[in-house]
PDB file of C-alpha atoms in Angstrom:
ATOM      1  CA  UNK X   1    -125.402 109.822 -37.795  1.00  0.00           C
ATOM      2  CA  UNK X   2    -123.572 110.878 -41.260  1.00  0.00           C
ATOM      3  CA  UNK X   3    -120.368 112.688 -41.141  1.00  0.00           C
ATOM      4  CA  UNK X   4    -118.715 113.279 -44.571  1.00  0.00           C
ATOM      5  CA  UNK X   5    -115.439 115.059 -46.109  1.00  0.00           C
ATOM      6  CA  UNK X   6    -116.403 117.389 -48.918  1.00  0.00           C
ATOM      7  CA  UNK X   7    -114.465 120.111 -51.033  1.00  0.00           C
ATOM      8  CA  UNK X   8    -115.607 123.164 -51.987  1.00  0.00           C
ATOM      9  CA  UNK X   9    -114.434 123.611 -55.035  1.00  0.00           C
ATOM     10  CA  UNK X  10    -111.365 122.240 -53.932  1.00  0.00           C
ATOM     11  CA  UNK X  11    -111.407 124.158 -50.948  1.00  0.00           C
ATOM     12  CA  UNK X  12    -111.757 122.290 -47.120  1.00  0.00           C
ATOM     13  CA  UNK X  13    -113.021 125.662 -45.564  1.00  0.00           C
ATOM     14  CA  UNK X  14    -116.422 123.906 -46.615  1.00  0.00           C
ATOM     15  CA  UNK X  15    -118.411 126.035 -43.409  1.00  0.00           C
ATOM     16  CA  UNK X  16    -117.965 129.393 -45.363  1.00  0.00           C
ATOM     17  CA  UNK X  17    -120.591 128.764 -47.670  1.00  0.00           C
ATOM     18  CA  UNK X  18    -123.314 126.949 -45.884  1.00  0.00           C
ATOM     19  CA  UNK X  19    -125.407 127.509 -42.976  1.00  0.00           C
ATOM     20  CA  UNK X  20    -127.697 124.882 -41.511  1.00  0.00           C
ATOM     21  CA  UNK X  21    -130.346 123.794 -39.376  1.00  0.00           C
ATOM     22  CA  UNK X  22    -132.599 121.223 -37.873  1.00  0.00           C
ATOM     23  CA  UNK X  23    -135.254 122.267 -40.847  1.00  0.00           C
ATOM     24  CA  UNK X  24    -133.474 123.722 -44.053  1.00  0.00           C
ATOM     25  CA  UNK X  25    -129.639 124.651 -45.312  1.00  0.00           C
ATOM     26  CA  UNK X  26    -128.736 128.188 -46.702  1.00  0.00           C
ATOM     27  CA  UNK X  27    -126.090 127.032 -49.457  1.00  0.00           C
ATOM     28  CA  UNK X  28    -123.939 129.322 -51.835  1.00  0.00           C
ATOM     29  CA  UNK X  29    -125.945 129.858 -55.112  1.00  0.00           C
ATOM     30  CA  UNK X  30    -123.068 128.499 -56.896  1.00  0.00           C
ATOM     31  CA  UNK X  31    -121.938 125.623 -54.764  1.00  0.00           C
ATOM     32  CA  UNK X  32    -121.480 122.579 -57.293  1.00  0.00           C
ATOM     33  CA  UNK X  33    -124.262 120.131 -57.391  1.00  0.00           C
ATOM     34  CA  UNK X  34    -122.213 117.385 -55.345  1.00  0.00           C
ATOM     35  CA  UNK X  35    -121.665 119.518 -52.703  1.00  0.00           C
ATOM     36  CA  UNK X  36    -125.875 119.706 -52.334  1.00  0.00           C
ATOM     37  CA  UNK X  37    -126.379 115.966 -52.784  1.00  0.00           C
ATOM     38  CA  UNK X  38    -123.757 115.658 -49.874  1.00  0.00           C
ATOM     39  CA  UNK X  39    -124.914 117.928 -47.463  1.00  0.00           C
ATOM     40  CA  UNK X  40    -128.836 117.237 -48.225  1.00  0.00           C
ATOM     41  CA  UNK X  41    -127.852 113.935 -47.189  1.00  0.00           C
ATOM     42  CA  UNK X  42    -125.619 114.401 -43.986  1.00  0.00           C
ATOM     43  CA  UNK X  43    -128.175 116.366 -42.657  1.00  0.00           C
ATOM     44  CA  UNK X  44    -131.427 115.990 -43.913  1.00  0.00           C
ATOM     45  CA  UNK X  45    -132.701 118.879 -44.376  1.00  0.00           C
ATOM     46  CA  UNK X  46    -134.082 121.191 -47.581  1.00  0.00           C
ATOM     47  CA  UNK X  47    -131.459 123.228 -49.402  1.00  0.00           C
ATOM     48  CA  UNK X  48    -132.209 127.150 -50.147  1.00  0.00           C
ATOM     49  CA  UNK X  49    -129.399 128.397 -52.867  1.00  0.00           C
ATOM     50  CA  UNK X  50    -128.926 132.246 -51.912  1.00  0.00           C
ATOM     51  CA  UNK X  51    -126.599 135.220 -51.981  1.00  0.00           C
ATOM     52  CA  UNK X  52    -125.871 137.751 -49.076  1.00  0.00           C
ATOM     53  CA  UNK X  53    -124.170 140.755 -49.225  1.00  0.00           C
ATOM     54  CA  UNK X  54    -123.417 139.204 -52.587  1.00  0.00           C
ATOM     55  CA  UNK X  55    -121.022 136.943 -51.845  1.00  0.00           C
ATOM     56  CA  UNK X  56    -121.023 133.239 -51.949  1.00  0.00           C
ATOM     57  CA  UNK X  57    -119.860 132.741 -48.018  1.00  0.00           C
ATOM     58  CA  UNK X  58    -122.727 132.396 -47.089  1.00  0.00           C
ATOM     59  CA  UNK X  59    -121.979 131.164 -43.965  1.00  0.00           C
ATOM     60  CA  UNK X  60    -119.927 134.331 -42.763  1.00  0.00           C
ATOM     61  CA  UNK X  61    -123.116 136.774 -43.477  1.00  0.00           C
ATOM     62  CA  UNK X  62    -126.034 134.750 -42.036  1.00  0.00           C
ATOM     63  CA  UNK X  63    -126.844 132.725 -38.466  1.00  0.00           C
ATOM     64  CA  UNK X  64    -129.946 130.502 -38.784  1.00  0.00           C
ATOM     65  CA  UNK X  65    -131.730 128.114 -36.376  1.00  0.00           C
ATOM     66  CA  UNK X  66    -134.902 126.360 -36.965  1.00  0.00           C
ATOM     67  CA  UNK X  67    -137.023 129.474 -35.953  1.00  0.00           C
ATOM     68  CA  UNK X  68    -135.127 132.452 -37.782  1.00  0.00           C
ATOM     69  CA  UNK X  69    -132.248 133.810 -39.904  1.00  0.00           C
ATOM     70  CA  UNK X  70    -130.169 136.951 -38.965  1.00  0.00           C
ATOM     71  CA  UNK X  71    -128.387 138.693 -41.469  1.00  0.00           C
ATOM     72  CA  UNK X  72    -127.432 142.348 -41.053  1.00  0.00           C
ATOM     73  CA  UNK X  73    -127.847 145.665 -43.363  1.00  0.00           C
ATOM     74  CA  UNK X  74    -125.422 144.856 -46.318  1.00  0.00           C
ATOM     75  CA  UNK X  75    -127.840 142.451 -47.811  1.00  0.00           C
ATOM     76  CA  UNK X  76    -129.097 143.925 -50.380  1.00  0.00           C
ATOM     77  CA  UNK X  77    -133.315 144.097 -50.711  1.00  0.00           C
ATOM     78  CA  UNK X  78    -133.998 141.832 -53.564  1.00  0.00           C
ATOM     79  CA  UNK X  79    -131.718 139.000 -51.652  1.00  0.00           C
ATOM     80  CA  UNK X  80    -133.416 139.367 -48.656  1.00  0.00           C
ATOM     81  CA  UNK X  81    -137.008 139.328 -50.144  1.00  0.00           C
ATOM     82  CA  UNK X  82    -135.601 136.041 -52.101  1.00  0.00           C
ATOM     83  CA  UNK X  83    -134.509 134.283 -48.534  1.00  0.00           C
ATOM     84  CA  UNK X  84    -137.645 135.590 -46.993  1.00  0.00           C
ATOM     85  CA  UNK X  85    -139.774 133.630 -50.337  1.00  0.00           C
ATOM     86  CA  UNK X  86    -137.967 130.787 -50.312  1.00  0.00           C
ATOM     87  CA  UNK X  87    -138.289 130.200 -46.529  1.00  0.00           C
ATOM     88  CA  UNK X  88    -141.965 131.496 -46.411  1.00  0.00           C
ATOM     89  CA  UNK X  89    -143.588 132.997 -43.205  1.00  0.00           C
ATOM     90  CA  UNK X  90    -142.293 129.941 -41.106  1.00  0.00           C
ATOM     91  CA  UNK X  91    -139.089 131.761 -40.731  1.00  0.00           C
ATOM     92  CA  UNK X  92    -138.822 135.129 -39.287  1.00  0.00           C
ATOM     93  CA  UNK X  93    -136.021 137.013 -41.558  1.00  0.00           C
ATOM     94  CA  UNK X  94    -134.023 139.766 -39.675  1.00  0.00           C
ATOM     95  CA  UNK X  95    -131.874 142.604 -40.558  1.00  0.00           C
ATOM     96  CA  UNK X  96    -129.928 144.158 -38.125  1.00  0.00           C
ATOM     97  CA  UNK X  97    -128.910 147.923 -38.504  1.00  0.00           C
ATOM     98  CA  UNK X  98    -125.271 147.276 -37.259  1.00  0.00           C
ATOM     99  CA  UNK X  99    -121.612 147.999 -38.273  1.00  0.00           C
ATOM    100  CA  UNK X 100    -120.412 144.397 -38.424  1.00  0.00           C
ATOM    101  CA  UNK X 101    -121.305 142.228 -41.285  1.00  0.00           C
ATOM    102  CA  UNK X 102    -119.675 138.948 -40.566  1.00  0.00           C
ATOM    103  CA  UNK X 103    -122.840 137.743 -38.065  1.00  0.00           C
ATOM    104  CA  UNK X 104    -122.081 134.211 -38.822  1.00  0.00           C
ATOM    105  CA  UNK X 105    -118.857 134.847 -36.586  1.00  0.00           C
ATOM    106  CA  UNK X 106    -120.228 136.622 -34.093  1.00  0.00           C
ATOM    107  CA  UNK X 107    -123.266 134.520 -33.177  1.00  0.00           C
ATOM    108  CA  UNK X 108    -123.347 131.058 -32.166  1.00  0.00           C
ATOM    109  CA  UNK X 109    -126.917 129.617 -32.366  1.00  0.00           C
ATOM    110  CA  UNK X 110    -128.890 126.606 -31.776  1.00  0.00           C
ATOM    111  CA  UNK X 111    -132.587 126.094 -31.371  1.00  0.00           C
ATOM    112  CA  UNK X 112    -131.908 126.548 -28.116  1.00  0.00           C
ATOM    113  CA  UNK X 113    -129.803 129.229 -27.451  1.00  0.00           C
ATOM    114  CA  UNK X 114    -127.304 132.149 -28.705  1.00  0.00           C
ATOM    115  CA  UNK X 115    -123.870 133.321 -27.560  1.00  0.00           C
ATOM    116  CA  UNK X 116    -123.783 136.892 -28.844  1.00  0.00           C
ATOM    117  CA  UNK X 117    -120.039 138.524 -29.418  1.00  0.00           C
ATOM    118  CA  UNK X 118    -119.575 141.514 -27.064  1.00  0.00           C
ATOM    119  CA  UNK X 119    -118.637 143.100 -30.638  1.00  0.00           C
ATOM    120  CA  UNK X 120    -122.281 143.496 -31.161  1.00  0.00           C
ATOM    121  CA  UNK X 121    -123.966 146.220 -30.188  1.00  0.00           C
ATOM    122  CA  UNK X 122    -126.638 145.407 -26.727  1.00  0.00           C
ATOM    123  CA  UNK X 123    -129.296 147.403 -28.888  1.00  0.00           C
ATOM    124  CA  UNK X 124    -128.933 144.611 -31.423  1.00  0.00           C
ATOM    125  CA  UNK X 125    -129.296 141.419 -28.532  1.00  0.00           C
ATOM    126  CA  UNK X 126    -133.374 141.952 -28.648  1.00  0.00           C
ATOM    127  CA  UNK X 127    -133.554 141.649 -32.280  1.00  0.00           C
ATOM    128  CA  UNK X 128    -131.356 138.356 -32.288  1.00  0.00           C
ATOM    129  CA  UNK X 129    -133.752 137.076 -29.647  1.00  0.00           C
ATOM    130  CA  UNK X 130    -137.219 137.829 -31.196  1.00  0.00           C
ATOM    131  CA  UNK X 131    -135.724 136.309 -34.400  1.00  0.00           C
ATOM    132  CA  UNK X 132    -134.113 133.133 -33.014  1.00  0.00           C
ATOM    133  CA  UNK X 133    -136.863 132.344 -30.581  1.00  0.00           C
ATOM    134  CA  UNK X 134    -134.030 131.855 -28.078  1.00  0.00           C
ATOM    135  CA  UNK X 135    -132.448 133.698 -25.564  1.00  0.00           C
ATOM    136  CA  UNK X 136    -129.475 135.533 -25.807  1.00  0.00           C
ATOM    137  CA  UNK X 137    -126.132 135.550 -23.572  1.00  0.00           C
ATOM    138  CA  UNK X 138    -123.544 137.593 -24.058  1.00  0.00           C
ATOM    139  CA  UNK X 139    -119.884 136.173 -24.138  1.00  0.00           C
ATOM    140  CA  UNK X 140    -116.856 134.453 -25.702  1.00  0.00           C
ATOM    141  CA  UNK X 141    -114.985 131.271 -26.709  1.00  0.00           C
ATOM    142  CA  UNK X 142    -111.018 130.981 -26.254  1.00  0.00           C
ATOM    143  CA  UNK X 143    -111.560 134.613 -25.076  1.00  0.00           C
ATOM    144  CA  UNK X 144    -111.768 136.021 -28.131  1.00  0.00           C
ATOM    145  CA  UNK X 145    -115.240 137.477 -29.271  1.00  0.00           C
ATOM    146  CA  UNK X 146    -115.649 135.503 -32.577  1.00  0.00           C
ATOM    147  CA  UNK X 147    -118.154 133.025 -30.929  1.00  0.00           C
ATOM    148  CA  UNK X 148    -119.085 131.875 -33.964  1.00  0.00           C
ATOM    149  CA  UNK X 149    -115.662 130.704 -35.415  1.00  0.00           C
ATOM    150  CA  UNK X 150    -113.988 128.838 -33.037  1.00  0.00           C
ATOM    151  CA  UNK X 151    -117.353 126.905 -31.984  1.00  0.00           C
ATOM    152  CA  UNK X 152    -119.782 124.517 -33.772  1.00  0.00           C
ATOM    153  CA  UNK X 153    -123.532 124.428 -31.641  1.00  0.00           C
ATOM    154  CA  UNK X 154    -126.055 122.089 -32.405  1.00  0.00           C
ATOM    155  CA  UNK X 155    -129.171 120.626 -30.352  1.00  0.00           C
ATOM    156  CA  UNK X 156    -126.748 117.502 -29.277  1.00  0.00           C
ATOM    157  CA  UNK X 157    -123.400 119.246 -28.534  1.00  0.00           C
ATOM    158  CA  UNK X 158    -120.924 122.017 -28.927  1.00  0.00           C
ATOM    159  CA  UNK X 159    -117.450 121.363 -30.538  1.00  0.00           C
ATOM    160  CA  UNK X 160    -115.228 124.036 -29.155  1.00  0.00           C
ATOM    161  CA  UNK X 161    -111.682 124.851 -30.486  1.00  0.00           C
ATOM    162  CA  UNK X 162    -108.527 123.565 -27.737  1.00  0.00           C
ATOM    163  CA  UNK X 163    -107.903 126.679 -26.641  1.00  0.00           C
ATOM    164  CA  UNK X 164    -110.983 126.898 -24.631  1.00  0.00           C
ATOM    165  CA  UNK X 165    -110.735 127.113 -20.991  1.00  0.00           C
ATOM    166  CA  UNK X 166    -112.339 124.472 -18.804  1.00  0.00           C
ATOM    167  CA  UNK X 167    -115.105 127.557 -17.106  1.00  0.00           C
ATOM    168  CA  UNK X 168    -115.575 128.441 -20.719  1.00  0.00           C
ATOM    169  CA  UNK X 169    -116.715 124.625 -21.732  1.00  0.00           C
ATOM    170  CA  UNK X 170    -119.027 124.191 -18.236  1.00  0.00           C
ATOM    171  CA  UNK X 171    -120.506 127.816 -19.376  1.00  0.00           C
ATOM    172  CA  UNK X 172    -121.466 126.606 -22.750  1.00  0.00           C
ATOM    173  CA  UNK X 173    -123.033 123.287 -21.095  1.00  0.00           C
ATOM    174  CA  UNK X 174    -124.842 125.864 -18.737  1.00  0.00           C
ATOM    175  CA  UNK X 175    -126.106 128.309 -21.881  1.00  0.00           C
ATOM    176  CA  UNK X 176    -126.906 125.375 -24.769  1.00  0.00           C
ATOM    177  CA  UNK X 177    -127.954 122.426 -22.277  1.00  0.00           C
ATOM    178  CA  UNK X 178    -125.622 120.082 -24.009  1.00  0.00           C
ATOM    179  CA  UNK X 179    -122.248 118.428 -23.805  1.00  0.00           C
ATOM    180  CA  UNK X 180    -119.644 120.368 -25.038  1.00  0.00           C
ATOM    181  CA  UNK X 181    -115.931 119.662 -25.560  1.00  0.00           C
ATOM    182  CA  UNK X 182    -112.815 120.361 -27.413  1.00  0.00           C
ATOM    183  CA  UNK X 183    -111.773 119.381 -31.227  1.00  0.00           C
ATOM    184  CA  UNK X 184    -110.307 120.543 -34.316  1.00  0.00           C
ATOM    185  CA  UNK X 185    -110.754 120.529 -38.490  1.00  0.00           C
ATOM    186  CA  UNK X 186    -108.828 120.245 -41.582  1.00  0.00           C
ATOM    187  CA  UNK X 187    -105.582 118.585 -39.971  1.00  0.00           C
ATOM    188  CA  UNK X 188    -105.862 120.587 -36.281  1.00  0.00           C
ATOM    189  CA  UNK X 189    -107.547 124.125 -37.306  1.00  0.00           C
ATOM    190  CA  UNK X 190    -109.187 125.617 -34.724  1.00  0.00           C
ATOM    191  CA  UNK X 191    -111.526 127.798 -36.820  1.00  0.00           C
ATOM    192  CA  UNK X 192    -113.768 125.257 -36.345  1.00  0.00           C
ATOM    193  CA  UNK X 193    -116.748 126.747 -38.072  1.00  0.00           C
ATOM    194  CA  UNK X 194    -115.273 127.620 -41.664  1.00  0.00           C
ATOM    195  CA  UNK X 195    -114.372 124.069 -41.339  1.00  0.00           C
ATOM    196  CA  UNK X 196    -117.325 121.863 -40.798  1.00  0.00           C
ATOM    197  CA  UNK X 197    -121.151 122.524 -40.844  1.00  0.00           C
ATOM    198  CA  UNK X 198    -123.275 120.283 -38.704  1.00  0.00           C
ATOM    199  CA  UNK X 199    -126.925 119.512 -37.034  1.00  0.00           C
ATOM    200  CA  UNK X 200    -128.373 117.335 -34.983  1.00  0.00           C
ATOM    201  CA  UNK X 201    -128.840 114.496 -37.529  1.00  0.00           C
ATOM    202  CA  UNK X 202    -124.881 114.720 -39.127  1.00  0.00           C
ATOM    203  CA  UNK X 203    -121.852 117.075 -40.860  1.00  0.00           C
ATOM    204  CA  UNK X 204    -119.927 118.148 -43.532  1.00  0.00           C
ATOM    205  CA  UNK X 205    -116.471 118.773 -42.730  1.00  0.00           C
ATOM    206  CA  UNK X 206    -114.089 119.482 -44.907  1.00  0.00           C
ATOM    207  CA  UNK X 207    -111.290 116.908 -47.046  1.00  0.00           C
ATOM    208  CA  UNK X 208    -108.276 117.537 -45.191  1.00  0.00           C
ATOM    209  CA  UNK X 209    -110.160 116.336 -41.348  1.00  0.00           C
ATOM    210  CA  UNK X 210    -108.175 113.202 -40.644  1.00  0.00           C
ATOM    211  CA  UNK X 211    -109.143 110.181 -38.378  1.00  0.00           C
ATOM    212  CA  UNK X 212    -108.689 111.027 -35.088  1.00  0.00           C
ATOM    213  CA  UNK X 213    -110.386 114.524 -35.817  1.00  0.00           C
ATOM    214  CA  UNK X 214    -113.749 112.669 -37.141  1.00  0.00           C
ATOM    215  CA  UNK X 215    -114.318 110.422 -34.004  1.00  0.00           C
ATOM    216  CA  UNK X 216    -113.687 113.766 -32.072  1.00  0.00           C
ATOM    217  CA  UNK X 217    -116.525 115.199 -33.834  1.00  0.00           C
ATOM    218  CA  UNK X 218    -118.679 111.863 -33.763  1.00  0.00           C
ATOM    219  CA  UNK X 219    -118.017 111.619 -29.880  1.00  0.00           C
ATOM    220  CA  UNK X 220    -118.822 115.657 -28.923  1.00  0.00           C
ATOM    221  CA  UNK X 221    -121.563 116.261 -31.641  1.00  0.00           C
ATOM    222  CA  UNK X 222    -123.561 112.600 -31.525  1.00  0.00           C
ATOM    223  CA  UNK X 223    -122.971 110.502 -28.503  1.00  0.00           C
TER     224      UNK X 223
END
């Protein structure tokens, strides 16, 4: 298993601008070319250069697993007909009609699962599921509803931020059939997602992750 430090144009917050799965990456059209060669080979998987909402973070406006991507309403037509192209009809490609935008924090998804932030609207937990292929629980992490921030899922594990409760860890276990335990990024951030991006196979995290924070990550996410 591959674990490497990357900037982001100089930035550590390296999860922003990605999101990734067992099968294919969505990266930042204008991530720099290093950044691709390093996570194409952490994770082995196909990168997709895209825009949503058109913005570069990428990884704020979309949640992915192997079986779907969800991105809501403020992605514009001709981006989501160019993510629906490049990912061809292997990937359902679904829009929710919501008032959030930030799905990638409000979602936490594996091929197996997805916590859904009480945020989101119930009308919207059907959608999520028919996309994903997965079912959906409803919940959070460090009681706060940003599931998908302070929380990195893959098929292997779940990295949770410290400030998760014991009941919340054995809950994740329960929902993602995995281990899951505590960690942190970038010299002890807890925002965990903007920090890293990860699969089964490896991660990117970002430059500033020390030592002690990389066997964390090695230990909870590939033991």
């Amino acid at each position: 298993m591959s674990v490497e430090k990357a900037f982001y144009y100089g930035s550590p917050n390296v999860g922003v601008y990605v999101v990734a799965t067992e099968k294919y990456a969505l990266l930042a059209s204008e991530a720099p070319d290093k950044f691709e060669e390093t996570l194409r080979a952490a994770l082995g998987v196909e990168v997709i250069r895209v825009t949503l909402n058109g913005s570069q973070l990428v990884g704020v406006f979309a949640v992915a697993n192997s079986h779907g991507v969800v991105v809501t309403g403020y992605a514009d037509e001709e981006e989501v007909m160019r993510l629906r192209r490049a990912l061809g009809g292997s990937v359902e490609v679904t829009v929710l009609d919501v008032r959030e935008s930030a799905v990638g924090n409000l979602i936490l998804a594996t091929d197996k699962a997805a916590l859904v932030s009480p945020l989101l609207p119930r009308t919207s937990y059907k959608q999520i599921e028919d996309a994903l292929d997965v079912e959906v629980v409803r919940g959070v992490v460090a009681g706060s509803p940003l599931v998908g921030s302070f929380a990195v899922a893959t098929n292997r594990g779940v990295l949770v931020c410290p400030m998760a409760s014991e009941d919340e860890l054995d809950n994740l276990e329960q929902i993602f059939g995995v281990p899951a335990d505590v960690g942190t990024v970038n010299r002890g951030s807890v925002f965990l997602r903007a920090g890293m991006v990860a699969n089964s196979r490896g991660a990117v995290v970002g430059y500033d992750t020390t030592g002690p924070e990389l066997l964390r990550i090695h230990r909870v996410l590939f033991s």
